[in-house]
GROMACS .gro file of C-alpha atoms in nm:
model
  218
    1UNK     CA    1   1.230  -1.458   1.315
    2UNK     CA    2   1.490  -1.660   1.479
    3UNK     CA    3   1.844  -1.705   1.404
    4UNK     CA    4   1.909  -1.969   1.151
    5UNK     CA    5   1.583  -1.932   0.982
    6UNK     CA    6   1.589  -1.668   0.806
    7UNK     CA    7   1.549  -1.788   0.496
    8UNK     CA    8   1.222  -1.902   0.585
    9UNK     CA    9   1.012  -1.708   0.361
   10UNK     CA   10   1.239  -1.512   0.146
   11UNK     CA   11   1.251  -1.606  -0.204
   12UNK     CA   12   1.334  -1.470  -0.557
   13UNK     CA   13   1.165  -1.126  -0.695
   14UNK     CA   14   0.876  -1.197  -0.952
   15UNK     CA   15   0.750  -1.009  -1.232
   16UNK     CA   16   0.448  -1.004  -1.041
   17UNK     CA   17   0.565  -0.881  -0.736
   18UNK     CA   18   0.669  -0.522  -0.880
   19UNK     CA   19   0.337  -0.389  -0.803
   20UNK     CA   20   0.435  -0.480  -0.453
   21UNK     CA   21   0.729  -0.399  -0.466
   22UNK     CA   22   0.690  -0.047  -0.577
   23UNK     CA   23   0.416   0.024  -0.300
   24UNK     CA   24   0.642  -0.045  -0.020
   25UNK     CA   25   0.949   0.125  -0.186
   26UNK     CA   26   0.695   0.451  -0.198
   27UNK     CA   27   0.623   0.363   0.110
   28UNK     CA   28   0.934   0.360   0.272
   29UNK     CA   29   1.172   0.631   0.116
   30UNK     CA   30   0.864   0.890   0.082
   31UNK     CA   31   1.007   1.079   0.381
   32UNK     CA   32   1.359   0.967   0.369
   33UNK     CA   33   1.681   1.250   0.381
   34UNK     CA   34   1.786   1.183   0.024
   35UNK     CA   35   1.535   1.012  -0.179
   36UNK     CA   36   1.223   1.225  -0.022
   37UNK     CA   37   1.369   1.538  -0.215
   38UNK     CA   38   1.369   1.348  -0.557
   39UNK     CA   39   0.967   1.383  -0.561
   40UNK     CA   40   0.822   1.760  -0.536
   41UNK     CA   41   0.543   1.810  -0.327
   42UNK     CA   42   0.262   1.784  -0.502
   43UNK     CA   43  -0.106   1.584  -0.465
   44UNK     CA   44   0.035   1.327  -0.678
   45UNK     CA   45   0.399   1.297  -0.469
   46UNK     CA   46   0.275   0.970  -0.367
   47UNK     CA   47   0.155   0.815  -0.736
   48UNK     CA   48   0.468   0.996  -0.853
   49UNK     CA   49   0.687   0.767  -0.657
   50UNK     CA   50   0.499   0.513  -0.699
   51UNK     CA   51   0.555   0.481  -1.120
   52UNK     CA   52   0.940   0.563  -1.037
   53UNK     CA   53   0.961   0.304  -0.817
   54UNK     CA   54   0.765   0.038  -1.058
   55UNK     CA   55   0.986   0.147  -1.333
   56UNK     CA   56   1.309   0.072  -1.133
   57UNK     CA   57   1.238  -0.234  -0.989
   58UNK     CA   58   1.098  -0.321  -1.354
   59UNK     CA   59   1.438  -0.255  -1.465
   60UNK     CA   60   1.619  -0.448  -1.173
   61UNK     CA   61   1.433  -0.822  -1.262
   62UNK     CA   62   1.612  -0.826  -1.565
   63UNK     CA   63   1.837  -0.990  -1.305
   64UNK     CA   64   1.733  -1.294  -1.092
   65UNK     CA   65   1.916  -1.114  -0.778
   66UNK     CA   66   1.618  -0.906  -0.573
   67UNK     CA   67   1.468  -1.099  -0.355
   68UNK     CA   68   1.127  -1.026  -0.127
   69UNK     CA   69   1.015  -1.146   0.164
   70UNK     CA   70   0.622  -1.300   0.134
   71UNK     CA   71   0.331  -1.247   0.348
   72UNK     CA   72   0.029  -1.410   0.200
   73UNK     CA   73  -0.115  -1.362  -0.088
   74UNK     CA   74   0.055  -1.103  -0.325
   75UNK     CA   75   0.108  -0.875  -0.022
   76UNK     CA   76   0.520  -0.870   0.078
   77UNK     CA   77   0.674  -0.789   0.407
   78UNK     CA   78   1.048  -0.659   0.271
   79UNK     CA   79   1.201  -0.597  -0.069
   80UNK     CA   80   1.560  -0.563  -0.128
   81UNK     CA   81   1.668  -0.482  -0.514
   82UNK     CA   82   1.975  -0.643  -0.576
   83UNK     CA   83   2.216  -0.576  -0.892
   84UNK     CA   84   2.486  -0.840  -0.993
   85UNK     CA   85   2.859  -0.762  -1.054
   86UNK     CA   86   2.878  -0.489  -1.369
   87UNK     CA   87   2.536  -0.426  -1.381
   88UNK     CA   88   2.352  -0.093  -1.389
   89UNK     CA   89   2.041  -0.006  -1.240
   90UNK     CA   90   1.867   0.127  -1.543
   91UNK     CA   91   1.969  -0.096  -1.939
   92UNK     CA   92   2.129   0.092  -2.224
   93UNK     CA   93   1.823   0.006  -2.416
   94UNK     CA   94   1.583   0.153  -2.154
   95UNK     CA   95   1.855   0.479  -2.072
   96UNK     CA   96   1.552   0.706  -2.312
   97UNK     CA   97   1.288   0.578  -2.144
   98UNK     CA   98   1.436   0.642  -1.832
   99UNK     CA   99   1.475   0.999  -1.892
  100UNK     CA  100   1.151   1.075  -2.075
  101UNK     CA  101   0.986   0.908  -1.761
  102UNK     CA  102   1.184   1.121  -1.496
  103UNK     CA  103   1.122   1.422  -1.689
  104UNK     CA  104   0.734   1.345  -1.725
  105UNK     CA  105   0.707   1.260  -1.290
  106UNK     CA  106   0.926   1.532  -1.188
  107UNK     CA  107   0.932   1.801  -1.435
  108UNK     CA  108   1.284   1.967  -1.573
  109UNK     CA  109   1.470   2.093  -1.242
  110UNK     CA  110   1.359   1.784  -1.017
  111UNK     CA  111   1.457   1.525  -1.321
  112UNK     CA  112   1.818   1.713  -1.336
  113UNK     CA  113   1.868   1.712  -0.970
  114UNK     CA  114   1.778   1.323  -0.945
  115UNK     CA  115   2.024   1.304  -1.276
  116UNK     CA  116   2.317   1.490  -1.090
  117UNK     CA  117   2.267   1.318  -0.778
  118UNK     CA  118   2.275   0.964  -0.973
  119UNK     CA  119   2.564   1.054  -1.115
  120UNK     CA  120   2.755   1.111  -0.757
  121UNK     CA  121   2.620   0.794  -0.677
  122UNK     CA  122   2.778   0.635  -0.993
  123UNK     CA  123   3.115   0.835  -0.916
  124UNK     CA  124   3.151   0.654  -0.582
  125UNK     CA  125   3.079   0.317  -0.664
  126UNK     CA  126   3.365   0.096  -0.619
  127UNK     CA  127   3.560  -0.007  -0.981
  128UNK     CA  128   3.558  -0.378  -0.785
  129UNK     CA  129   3.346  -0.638  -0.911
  130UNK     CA  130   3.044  -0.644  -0.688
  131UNK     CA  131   2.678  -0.757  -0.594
  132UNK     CA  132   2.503  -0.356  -0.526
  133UNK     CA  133   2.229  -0.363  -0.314
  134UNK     CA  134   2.043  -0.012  -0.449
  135UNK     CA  135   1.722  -0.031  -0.211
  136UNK     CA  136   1.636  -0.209   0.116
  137UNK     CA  137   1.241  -0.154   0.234
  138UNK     CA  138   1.004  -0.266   0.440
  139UNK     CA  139   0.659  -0.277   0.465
  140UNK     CA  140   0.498  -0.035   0.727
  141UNK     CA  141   0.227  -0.272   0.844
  142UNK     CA  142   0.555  -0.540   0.908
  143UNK     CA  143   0.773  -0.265   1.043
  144UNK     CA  144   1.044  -0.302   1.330
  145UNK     CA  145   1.044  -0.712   1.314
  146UNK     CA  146   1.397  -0.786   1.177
  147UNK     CA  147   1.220  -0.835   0.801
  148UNK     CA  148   1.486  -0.592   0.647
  149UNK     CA  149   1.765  -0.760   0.791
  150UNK     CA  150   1.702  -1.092   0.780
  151UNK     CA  151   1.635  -1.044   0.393
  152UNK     CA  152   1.984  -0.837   0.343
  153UNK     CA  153   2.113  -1.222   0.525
  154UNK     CA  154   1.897  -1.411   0.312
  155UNK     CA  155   2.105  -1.248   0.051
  156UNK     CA  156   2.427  -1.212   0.233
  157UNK     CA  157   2.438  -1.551   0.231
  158UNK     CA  158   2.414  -1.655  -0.091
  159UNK     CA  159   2.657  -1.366  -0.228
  160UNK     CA  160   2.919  -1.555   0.120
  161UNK     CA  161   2.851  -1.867  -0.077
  162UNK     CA  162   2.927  -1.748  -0.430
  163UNK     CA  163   3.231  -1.579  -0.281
  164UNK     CA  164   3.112  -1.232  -0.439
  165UNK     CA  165   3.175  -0.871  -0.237
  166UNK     CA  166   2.870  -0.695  -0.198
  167UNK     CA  167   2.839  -0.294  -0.151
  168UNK     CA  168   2.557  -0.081  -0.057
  169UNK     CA  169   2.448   0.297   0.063
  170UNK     CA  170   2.265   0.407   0.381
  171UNK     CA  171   2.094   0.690   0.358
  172UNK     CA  172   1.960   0.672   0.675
  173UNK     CA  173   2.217   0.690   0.968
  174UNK     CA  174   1.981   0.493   1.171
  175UNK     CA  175   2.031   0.211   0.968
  176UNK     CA  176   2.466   0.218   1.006
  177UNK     CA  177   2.503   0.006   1.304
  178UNK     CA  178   2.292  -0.262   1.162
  179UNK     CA  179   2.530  -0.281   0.834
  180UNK     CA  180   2.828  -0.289   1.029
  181UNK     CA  181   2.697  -0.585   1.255
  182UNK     CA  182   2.675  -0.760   0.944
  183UNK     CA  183   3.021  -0.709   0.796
  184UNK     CA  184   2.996  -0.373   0.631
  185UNK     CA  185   3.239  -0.141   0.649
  186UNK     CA  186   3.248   0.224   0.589
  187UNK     CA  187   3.405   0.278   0.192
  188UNK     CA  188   3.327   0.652   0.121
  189UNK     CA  189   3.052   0.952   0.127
  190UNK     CA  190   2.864   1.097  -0.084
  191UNK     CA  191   2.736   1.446  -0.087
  192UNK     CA  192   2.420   1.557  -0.218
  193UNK     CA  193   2.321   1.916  -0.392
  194UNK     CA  194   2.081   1.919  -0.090
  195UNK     CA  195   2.383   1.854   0.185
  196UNK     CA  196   2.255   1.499   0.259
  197UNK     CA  197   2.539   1.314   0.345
  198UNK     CA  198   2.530   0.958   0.217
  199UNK     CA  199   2.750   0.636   0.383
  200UNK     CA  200   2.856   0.398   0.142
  201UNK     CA  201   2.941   0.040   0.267
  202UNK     CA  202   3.161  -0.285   0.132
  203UNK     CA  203   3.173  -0.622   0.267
  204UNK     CA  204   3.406  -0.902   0.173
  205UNK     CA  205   3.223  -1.225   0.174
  206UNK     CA  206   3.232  -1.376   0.477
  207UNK     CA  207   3.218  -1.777   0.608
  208UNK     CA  208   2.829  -1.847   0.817
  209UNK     CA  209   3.043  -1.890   1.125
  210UNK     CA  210   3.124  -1.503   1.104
  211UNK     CA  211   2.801  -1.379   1.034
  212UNK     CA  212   2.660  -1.239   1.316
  213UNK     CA  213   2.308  -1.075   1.412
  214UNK     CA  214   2.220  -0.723   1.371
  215UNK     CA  215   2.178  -0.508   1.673
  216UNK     CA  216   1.801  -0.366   1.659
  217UNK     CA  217   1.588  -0.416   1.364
  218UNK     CA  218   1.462  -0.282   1.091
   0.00000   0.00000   0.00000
């Protein structure tokens, strides 16, 4: 996708894109350094994942700010779940539900290691009003084309327009260099019970004639 349109084909998250959604978010953070550990090994890791992920981004359209990016039909390239300033990523009213769920996928000691690692998370986010991006995937089948990024622009741009600072974490280190093209800068880490080490990012919003292109894709 070529520079200036890549907006193309990103749009708003749908209620009826979570089924999507959810797939590629399994999908992409099965085997990653700090969310792979949140689902035992099992012969249901997979499904596992899958109804944690389909709960979460259930919980994130509450909000009109994730945004996909479409292939045809119901299938989707890239997801990014999006929160706006002051939100959280699971509602008071659905805080019970949440836990009963966690504790049902992962059993006891998995559910309290996902609980204390959420809560590090939580600890490091910036008191700043702020747009949080909380997950960034794409697709394996539409793997290494720029999808990822030019959906985190897609977004990037609307948050430069609406003059709000946006915040994010990598947990893979792969991804840094693309961030920081983009305007992110290094804010803090955060350090897992497993000894993953997780970069958190902030970017002030920026005018289109700074915004630059990310170096490699994702």
């Amino acid at each position: 996708m070529g520079k200036g349109d890549f907006r193309q084909d990103a749009r708003a998250a749908r209620a009826a894109d979570v089924d999507e959604m959810a797939r590629i978010l399994t999908l992409a953070f099965l085997d990653d350094p700090v969310w792979g550990p949140a689902f035992p090994e099992s012969g249901r890791r997979r499904a596992v994942a899958d109804a944690f992920w389909h709960f979460m981004c259930t919980e994130a359209l509450r909000f009109p700010d994730s945004m996909v990016t479409v292939a045809a039909g119901p299938a989707l390239k890239a997801v990014s779940v999006w929160l706006p300033p002051g939100a959280n990523e699971v509602s008071d009213a659905s805080h019970d539900a949440y836990d009963a769920m966690t504790l049902e996928l992962l059993g006891a000691a998995a559910a309290d290691r996902l609980a204390q690692a959420g809560e590090r998370f939580a600890a490091a986010r910036p008191d700043e009003p702020h747009a949080y991006l909380t997950l960034l995937g794409v697709a394996p089948e539409w793997r290494w084309g720029g999808h990822g990024m030019s959906l985190l622009r897609a977004a990037l741009s609307r948050y430069d327009a609406l003059g709000i600072p946006t915040y994010l974490e990598s947990s893979n280190p792969v991804n840094d260099r693309r961030y920081e093209v983009l305007g992110y800068r290094p804010r803090s880490k955060v350090i897992l019970a497993t000894g993953a080490v997780v970069q958190t990012y902030w970017r002030d919003p920026q005018t289109s004639a700074h915004a630059k292109e990310p170096a490699g894709t994702a």
